[in-house]
Coordinates of C-alpha atoms and ligand atoms in Angstrom, one line a residue:
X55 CA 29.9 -57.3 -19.3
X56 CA 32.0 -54.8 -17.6
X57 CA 35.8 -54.5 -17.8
X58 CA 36.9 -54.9 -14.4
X59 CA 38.2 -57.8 -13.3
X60 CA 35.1 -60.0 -13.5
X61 CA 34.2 -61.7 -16.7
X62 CA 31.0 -63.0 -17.5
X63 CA 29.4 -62.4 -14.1
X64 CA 25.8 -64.3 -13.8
X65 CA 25.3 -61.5 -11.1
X66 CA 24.5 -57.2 -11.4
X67 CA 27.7 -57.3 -9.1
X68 CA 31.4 -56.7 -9.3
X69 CA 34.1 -57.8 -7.5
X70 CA 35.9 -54.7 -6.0
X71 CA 39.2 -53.7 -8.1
X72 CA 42.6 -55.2 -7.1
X73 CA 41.6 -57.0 -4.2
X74 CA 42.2 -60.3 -5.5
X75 CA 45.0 -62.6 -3.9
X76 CA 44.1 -65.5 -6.3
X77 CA 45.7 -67.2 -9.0
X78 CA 48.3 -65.3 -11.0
X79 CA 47.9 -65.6 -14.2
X80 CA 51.4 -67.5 -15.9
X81 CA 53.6 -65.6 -17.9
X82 CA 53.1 -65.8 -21.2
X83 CA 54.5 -68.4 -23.7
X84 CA 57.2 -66.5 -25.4
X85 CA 55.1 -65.3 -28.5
X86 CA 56.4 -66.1 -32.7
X87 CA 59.5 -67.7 -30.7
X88 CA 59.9 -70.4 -33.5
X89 CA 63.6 -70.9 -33.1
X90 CA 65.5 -69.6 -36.3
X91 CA 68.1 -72.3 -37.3
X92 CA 71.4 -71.4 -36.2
X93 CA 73.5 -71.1 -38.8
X94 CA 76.1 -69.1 -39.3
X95 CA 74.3 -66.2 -41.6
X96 CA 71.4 -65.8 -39.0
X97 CA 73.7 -65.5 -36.7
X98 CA 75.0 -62.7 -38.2
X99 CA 72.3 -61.0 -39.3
X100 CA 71.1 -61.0 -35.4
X101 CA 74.1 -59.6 -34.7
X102 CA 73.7 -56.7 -37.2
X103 CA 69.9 -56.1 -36.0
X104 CA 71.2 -56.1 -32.3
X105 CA 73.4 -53.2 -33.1
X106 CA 71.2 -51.4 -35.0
X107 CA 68.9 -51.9 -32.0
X108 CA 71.3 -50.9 -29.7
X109 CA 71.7 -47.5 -31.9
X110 CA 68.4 -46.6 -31.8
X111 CA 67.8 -47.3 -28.3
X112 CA 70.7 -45.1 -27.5
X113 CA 69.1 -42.1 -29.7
X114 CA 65.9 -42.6 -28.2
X115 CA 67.2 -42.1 -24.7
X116 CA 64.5 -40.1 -23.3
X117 CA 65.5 -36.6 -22.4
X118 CA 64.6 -35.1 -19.3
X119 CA 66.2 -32.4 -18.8
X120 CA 65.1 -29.0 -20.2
X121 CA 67.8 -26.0 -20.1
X122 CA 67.0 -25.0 -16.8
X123 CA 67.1 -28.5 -15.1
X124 CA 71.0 -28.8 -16.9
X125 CA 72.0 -25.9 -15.3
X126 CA 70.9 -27.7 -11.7
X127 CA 72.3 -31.3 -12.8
X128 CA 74.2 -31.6 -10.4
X129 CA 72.2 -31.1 -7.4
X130 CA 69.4 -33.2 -9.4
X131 CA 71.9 -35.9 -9.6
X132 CA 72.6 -36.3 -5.7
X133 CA 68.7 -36.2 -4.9
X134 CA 68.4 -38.7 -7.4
X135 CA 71.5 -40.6 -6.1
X136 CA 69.6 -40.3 -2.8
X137 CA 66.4 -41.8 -4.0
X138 CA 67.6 -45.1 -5.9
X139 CA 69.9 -45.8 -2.9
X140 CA 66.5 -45.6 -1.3
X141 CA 66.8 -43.9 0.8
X142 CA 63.9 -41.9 0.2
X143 CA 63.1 -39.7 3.3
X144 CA 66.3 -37.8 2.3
X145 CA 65.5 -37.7 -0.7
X146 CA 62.6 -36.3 -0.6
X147 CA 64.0 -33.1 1.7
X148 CA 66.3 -32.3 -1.2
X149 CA 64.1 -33.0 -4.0
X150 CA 61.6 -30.5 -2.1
X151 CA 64.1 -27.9 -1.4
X152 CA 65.0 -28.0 -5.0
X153 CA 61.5 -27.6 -5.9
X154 CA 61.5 -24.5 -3.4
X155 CA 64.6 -22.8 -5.1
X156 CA 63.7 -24.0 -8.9
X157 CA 59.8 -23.7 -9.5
X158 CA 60.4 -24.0 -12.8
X159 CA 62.4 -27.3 -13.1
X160 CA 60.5 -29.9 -14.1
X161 CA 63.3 -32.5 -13.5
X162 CA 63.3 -32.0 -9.9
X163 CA 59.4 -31.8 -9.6
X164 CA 59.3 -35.2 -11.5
X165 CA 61.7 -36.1 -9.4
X166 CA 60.2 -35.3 -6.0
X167 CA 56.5 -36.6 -7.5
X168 CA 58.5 -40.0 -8.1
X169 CA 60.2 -40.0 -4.7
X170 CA 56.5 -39.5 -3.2
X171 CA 55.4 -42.1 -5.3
X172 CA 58.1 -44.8 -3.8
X173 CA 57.0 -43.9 -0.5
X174 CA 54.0 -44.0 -1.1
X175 CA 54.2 -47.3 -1.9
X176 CA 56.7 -48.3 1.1
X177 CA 54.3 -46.6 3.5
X178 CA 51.8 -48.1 1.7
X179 CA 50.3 -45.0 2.0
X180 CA 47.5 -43.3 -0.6
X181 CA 48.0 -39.9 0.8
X182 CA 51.1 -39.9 -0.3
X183 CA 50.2 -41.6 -3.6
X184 CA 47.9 -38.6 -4.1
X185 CA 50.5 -36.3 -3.9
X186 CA 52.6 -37.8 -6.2
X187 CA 49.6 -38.0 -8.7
X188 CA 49.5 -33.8 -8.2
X189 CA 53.4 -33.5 -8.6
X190 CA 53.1 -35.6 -11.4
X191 CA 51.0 -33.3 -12.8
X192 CA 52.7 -30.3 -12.2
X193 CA 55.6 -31.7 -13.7
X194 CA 54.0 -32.0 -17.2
X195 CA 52.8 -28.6 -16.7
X196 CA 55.7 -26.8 -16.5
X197 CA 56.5 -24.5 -19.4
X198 CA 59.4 -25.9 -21.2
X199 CA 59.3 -29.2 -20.3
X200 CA 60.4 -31.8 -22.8
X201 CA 58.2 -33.8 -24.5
X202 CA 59.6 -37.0 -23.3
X203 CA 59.3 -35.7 -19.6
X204 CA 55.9 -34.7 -20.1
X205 CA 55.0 -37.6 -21.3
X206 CA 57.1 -40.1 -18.7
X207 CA 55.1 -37.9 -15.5
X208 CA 51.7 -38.1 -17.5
X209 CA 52.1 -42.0 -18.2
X210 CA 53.1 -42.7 -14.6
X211 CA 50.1 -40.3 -13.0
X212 CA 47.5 -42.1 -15.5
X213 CA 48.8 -45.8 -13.9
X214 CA 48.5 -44.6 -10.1
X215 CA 45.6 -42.8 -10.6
X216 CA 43.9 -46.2 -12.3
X217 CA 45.7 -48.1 -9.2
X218 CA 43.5 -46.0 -6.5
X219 CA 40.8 -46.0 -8.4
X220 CA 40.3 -42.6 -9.8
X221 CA 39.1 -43.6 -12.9
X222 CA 37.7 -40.3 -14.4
X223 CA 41.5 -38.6 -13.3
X224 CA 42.9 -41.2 -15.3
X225 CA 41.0 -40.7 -18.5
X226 CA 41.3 -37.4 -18.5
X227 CA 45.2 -37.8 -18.3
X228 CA 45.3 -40.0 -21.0
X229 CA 43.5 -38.1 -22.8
X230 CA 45.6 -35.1 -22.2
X231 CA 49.3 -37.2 -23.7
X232 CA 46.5 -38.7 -26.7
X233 CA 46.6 -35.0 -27.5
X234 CA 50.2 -34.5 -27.3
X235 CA 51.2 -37.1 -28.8
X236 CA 48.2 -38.1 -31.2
X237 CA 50.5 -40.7 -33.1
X238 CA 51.2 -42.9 -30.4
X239 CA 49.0 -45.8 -30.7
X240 CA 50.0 -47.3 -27.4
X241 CA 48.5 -44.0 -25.5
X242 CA 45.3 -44.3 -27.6
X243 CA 45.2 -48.0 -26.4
X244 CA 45.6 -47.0 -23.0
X245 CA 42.9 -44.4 -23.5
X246 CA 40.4 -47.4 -24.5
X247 CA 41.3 -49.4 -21.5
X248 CA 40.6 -46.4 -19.2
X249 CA 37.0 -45.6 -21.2
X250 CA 36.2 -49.7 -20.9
X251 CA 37.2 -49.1 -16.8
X252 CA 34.7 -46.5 -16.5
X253 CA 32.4 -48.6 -17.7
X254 CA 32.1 -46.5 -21.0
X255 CA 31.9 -48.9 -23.9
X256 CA 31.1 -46.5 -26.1
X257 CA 33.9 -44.5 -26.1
X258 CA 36.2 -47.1 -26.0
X259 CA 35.1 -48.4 -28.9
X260 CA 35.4 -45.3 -30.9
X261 CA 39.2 -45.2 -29.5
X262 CA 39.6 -48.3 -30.6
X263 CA 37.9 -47.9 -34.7
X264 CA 40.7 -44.9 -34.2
X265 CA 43.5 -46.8 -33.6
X266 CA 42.4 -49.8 -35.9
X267 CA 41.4 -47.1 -39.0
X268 CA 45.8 -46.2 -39.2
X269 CA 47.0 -49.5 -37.7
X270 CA 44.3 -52.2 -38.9
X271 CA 46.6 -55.3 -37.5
X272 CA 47.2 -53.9 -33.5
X273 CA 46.6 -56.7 -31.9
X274 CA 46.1 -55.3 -28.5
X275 CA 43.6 -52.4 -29.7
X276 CA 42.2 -55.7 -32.0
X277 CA 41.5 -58.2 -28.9
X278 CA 40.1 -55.3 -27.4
X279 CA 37.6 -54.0 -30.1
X280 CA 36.5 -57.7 -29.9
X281 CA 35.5 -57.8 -26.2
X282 CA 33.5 -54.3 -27.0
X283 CA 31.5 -56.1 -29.8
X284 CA 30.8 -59.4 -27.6
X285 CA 29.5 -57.1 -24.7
X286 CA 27.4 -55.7 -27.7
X287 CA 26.2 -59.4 -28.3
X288 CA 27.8 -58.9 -31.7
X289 CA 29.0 -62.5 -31.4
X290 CA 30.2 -63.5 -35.0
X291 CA 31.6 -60.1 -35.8
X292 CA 33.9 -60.5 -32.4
X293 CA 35.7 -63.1 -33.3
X294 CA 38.2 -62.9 -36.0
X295 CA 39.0 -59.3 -33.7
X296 CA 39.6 -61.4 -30.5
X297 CA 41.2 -64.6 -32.1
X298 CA 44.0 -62.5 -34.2
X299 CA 44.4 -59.9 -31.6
X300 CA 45.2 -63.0 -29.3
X301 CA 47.5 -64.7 -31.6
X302 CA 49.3 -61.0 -32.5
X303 CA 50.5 -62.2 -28.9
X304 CA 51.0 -58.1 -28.4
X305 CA 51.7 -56.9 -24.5
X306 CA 48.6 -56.8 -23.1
X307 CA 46.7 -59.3 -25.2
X308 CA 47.4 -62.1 -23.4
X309 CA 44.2 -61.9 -20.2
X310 CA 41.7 -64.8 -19.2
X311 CA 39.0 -62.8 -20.5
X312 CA 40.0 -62.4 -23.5
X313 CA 40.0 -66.3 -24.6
X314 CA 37.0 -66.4 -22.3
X315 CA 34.7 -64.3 -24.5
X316 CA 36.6 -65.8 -28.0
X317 CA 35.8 -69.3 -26.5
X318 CA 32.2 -67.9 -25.6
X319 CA 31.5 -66.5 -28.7
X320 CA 32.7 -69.4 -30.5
X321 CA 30.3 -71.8 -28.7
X322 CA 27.7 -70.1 -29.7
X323 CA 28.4 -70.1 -33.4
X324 CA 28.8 -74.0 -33.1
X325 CA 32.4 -73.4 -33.8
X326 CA 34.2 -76.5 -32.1
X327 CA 37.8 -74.8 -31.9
X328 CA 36.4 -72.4 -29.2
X329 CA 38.3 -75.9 -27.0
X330 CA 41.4 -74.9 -28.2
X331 CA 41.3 -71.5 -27.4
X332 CA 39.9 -72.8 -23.7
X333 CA 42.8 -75.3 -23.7
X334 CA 45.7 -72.5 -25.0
X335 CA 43.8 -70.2 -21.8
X336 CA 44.6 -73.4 -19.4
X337 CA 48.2 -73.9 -20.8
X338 CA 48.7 -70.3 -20.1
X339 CA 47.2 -70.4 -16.5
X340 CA 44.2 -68.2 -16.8
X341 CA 41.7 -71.4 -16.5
X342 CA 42.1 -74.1 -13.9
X343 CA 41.2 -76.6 -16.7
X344 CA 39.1 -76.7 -20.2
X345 CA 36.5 -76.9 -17.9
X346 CA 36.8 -74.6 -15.1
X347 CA 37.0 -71.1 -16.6
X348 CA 35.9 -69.2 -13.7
X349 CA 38.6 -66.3 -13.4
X350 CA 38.5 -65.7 -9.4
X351 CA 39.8 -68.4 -7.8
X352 CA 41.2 -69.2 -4.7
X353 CA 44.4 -72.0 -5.8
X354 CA 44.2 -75.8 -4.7
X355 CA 40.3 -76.5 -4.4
X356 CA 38.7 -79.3 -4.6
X357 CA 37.4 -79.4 -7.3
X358 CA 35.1 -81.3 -9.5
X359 CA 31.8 -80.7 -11.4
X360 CA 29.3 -82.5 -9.4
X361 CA 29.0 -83.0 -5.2
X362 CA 27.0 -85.3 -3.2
X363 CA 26.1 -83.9 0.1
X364 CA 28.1 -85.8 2.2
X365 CA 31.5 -84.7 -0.2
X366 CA 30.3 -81.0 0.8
X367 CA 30.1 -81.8 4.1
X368 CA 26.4 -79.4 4.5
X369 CA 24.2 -82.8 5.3
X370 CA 22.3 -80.5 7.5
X371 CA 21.7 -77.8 4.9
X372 CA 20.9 -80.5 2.6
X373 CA 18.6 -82.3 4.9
X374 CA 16.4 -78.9 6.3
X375 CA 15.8 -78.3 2.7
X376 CA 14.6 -82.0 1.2
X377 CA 12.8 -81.4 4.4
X378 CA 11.2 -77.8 4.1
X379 CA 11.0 -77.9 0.4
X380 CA 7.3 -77.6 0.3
X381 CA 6.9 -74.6 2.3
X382 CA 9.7 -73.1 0.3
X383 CA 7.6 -73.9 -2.7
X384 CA 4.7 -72.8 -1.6
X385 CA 6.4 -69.3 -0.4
X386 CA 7.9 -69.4 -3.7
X387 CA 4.4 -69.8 -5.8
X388 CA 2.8 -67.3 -3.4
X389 CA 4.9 -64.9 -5.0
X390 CA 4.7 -65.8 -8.4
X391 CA 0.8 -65.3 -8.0
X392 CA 0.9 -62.1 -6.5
X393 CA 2.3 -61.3 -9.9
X394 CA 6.4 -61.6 -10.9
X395 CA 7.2 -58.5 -9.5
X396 CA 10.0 -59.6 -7.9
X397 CA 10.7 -61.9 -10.5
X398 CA 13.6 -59.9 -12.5
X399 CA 14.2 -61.6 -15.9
X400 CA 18.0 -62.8 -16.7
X401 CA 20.2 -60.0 -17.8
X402 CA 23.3 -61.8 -18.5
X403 CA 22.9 -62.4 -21.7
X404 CA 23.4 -66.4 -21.1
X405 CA 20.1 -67.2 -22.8
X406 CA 19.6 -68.2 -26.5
X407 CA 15.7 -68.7 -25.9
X408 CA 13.0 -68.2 -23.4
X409 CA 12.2 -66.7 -20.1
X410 CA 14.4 -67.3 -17.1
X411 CA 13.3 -65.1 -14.1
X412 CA 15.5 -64.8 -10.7
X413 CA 13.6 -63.5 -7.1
X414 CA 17.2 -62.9 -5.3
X415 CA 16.9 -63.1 -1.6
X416 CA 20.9 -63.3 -0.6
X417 CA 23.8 -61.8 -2.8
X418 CA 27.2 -61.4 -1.3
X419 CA 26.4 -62.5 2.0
X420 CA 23.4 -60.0 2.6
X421 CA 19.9 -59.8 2.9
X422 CA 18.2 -58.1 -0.5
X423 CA 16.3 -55.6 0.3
X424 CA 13.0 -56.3 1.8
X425 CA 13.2 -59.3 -0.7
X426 CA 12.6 -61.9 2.7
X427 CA 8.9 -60.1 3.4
X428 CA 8.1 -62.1 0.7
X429 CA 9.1 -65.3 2.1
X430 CA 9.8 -65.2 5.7
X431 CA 9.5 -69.2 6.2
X432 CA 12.2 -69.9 3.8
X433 CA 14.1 -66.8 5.3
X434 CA 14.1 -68.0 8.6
X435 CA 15.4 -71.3 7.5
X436 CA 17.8 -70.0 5.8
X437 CA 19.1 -68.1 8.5
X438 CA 20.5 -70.7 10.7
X439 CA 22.8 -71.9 7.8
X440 CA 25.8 -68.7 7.4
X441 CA 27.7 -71.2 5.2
X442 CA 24.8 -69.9 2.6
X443 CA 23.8 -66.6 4.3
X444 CA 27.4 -65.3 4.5
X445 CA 28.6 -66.4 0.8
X446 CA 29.7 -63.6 -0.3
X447 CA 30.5 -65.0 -3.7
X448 CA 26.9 -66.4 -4.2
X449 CA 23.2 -66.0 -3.7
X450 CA 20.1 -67.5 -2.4
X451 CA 17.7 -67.3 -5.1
X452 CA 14.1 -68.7 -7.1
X453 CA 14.9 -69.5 -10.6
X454 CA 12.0 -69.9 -12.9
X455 CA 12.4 -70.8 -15.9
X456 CA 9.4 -71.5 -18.7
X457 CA 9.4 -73.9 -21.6
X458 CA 11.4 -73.0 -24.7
X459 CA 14.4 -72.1 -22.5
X460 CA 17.9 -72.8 -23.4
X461 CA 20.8 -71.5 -21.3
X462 CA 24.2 -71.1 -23.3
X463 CA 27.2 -73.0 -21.8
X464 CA 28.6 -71.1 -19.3
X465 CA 30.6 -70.9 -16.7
X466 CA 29.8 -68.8 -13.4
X467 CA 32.8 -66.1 -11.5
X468 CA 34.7 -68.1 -9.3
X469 CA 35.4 -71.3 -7.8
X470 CA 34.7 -70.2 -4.3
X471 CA 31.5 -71.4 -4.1
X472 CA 29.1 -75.1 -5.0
X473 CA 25.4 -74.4 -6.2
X474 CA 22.8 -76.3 -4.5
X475 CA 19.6 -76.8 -6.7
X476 CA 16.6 -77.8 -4.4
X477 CA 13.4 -78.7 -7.0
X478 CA 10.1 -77.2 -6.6
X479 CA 8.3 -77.8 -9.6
X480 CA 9.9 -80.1 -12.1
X481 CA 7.8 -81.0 -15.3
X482 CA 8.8 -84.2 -16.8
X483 CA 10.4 -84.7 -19.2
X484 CA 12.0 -82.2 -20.4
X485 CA 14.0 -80.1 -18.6
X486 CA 17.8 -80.5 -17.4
X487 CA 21.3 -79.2 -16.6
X488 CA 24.3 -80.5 -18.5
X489 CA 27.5 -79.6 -16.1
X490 CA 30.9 -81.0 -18.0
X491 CA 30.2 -84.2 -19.7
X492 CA 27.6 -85.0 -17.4
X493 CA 23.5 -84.4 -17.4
X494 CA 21.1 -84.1 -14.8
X495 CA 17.1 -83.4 -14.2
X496 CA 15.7 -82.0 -11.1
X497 CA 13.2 -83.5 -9.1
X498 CA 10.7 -82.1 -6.8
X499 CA 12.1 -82.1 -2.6
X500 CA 15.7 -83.4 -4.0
X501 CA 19.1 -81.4 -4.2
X502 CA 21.5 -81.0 -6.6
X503 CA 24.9 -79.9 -6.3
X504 CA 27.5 -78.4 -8.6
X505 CA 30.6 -76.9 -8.8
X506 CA 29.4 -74.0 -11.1
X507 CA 32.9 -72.3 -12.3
X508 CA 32.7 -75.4 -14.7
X509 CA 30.8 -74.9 -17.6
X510 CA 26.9 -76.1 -17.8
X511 CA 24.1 -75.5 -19.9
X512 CA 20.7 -75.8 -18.7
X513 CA 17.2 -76.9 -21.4
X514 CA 13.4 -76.3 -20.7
X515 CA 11.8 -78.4 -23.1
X516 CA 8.8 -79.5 -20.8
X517 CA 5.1 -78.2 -21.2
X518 CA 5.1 -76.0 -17.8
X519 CA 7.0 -73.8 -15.7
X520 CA 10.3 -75.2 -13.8
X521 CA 10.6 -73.6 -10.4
X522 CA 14.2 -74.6 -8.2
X523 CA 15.3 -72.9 -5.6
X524 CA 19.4 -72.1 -5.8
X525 CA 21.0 -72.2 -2.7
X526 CA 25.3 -71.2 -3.4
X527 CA 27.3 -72.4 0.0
X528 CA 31.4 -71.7 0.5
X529 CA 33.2 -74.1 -1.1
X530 CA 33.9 -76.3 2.0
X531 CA 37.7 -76.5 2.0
X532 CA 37.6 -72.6 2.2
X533 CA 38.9 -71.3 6.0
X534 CA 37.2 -68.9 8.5
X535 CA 39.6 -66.3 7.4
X536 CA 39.2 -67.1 3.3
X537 CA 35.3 -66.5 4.3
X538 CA 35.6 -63.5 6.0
X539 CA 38.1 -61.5 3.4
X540 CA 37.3 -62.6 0.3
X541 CA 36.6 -60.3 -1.9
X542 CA 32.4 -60.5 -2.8
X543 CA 31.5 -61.3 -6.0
Ligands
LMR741 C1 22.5 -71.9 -13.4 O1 22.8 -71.9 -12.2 O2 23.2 -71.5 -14.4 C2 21.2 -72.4 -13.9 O3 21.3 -73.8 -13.7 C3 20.1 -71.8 -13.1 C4 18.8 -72.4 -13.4 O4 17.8 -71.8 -13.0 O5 18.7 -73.5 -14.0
MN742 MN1 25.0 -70.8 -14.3

């Protein structure tokens, strides 16, 4: 379980960072808003909070100017003038000609890295964006600077550096203001985010233990430390650490995957309230319904658990399999003889029990490998049908699965795609997929077809092997366009 922005991805793949124009997540519900009654003496005592608030905002007015950069306020003041009028070419010219006379200010560097950074991002430009990551950092490095500069121009250079992708430049930025300012809990909590982006669990999690050792009720260092222990299958201990960092409702905390994995985890302990946590993620727009929990999805869908062929519109598809399915098989248990080589067991974790082995010959709308020497026949037939070959948010694959099997619920990436099941060897009774409220069985030369961003569960209770063949198509209502720059998954 990686912590991009996939969740529980069936697949080894990722989708790639920030390239998703799908469904915005809602705002959140305004958290702890239980309306005070509104009389007269909470009225007041608002009022007297609000001051005080007001007080302390005012003292904690950053201050960004060191000694040097007061004695140059003025001219800082007109390039500043220059940039929030945006006009940011000028700008620019007297922030750099500042920087040029006054080496040493940090207020005009910061200055001239955040006027690269706004064009940057009118230019849409990442050289640019680069360079405002270095002034950035040459801000912060100025002798003298203050504290509360250093840290704004560290903060900043952490979140564009994360935004193209420099993952490692990131960390190491965080981890420079952790060391400045090693009481700030929010920076640590940044710190774990960028260690989980990197894909490094581990040291996310000790940032987290950290954080949760001084402050043992932050929620958004809690919810996280939660997700680490799920993708460490430590399903029971995750939850209380997911379910009150959620309801802390903290900044942050409030993210698809996070009642995702609480709901998961739930399931699995036979804990029924893992619904309400689904139902709370739809009323807050990260799930399309209870049901539908995929969390890369294109808005307005069709979409329902099971298809016939005809409601998919891929007769042809559908027919050339029921038709071939024999060869296919018989490709299929060639394979399987030859030894399971390219059989790779399930590494998902979706499995309570059992042996579930995938040969993938499509993922993301490519060829595996050399995967089709193995079975050419099925290869070619596959290859006149590009709403399969060019899924890029799916695969063509052999699933095997052996007796003593049981699949968790789940629910698969996105609802881009509808899962065709062809059977090839189906032992009866005994084996069958549960998608929503309703159950299926295979049988041999016949297809089924789901919607698999809902959730199903799949049993092997028979006395043999149960070979399908898994064929994932477009969802039909997608365009050209939709097919040819989504995102793969
Ligand atoms: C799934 O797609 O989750 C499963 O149904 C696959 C399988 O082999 O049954
Ligand atoms: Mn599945």
């Amino acid at each position: 379980m990686m912590f991009d922005l996939i969740t529980e991805v069936e697949e080894t793949s990722r989708a790639a960072a920030g390239s998703e124009p799908e469904r915005q997540p809602a705002e959140p519900e305004p958290e702890g808003s239980v309306r005070a009654a509104e009389d007269g003496q909470e009225a007041e005592g608002r009022a007297e909070k609000q001051a005080e608030e007001k007080e302390k905002a005012k003292k904690k007015k950053p201050k960004l100017f060191n000694k040097l950069d007061k004695s140059i306020k003025s001219e800082i003041d007109a390039a500043e003038k220059l940039r929030k009028k945006g006009k940011l070419e000028e700008a620019l010219k007297a922030f750099d000609s500042l920087v040029q006379r006054y080496p040493q200010s940090p207020r005009a560097r910061y200055g001239k890295a955040q006027t690269e950074d706004d064009l940057a991002e009118k230019l849409r430009s990442n050289d640019l964006l680069q360079r405002s990551i270095n002034t950035y950092g040459e801000a912060a490095d100025i002798p003298d600077v203050t504290s509360d500069l250093l840290r704004a121009a560290l903060k900043r250079r952490a979140e564009r550096q994360q935004f193209l992708g420099r993952m490692r430049g990131s960390l190491a930025t965080l981890q420079k203001l952790v060391d400045f300012f090693p009481d700030d809990f929010a920076l640590r909590n940044d710190l774990g985010v960028a260690h989980l982006l990197l894909g490094d669990n581990k040291g996310a999690k000790k940032v987290y233990e950290e954080v949760l050792a001084v402050a043992p009720s932050n929620g958004f260092a809690k919810v996280h430390y939660g997700f680490i222990l799920k993708a460490e299958n430590k399903i029971a201990e995750s939850i209380p650490y997911l379910r009150e960092g959620l309801e802390s409702g903290e900044p942050g905390t409030d993210d698809g995957r996070f009642y995702f994995h609480l709901g998961d985890a739930l399931q699995r302990v036979g804990d029924d309230s893992a619904y309400y946590w689904y139902e709370l993620g739809h009323k807050r727009g990260h799930f399309a319904s209870v049901w539908q929990r995929s969390l890369y999805n294109v808005e307005g869908l069709k979409a329902q658990p099971w298809w016939t062929p005809q409601e998919t519109g891929y007769t042809d598809l559908v027919k050339m399999l029921e038709r071939n399915w024999r060869t296919i098989r018989d490709e299929a248990l060639a394979v399987m003889d030859r030894g399971k080589g390219r059989f790779l067991p399930e590494e998902e974790n979706l499995r309570e029990k059992g042996e579930w082995g995938q040969y993938t010959l499509w993922q993301q709308g490519k060829r595996v490998g050399n995967a089709c020497q193995g079975v050419p026949k099925t290869c070619a037939l596959m290859d006149r049908f590009p709403e399969a070959t060019s899924c890029k948010r799916g695969q063509i694959k052999f699933s095997v699965m052996q007796p003593g099997t049981h699949v968790w619920p789940h629910t698969g990436p996105t609802n881009c795609r509808l899962r065709m099941h062809l059977g090839l060897v189906i032992p009866t009774p005994g084996c069958r997929i549960r998608c929503t409220n309703q159950t299926r069985e295979w049988e041999e030369g016949k297809v089924l077809i789901f919607d698999d961003s809902f959730e199903h569960e799949v049993w092997q209770e028979a006395d043999s092997y149960r070979l399908i063949f898994i064929v994932d198509v477009w969802h039909p209502e997608l365009t050209q366009y939709q097919r040819q720059t989504l995102s793969p998954i």
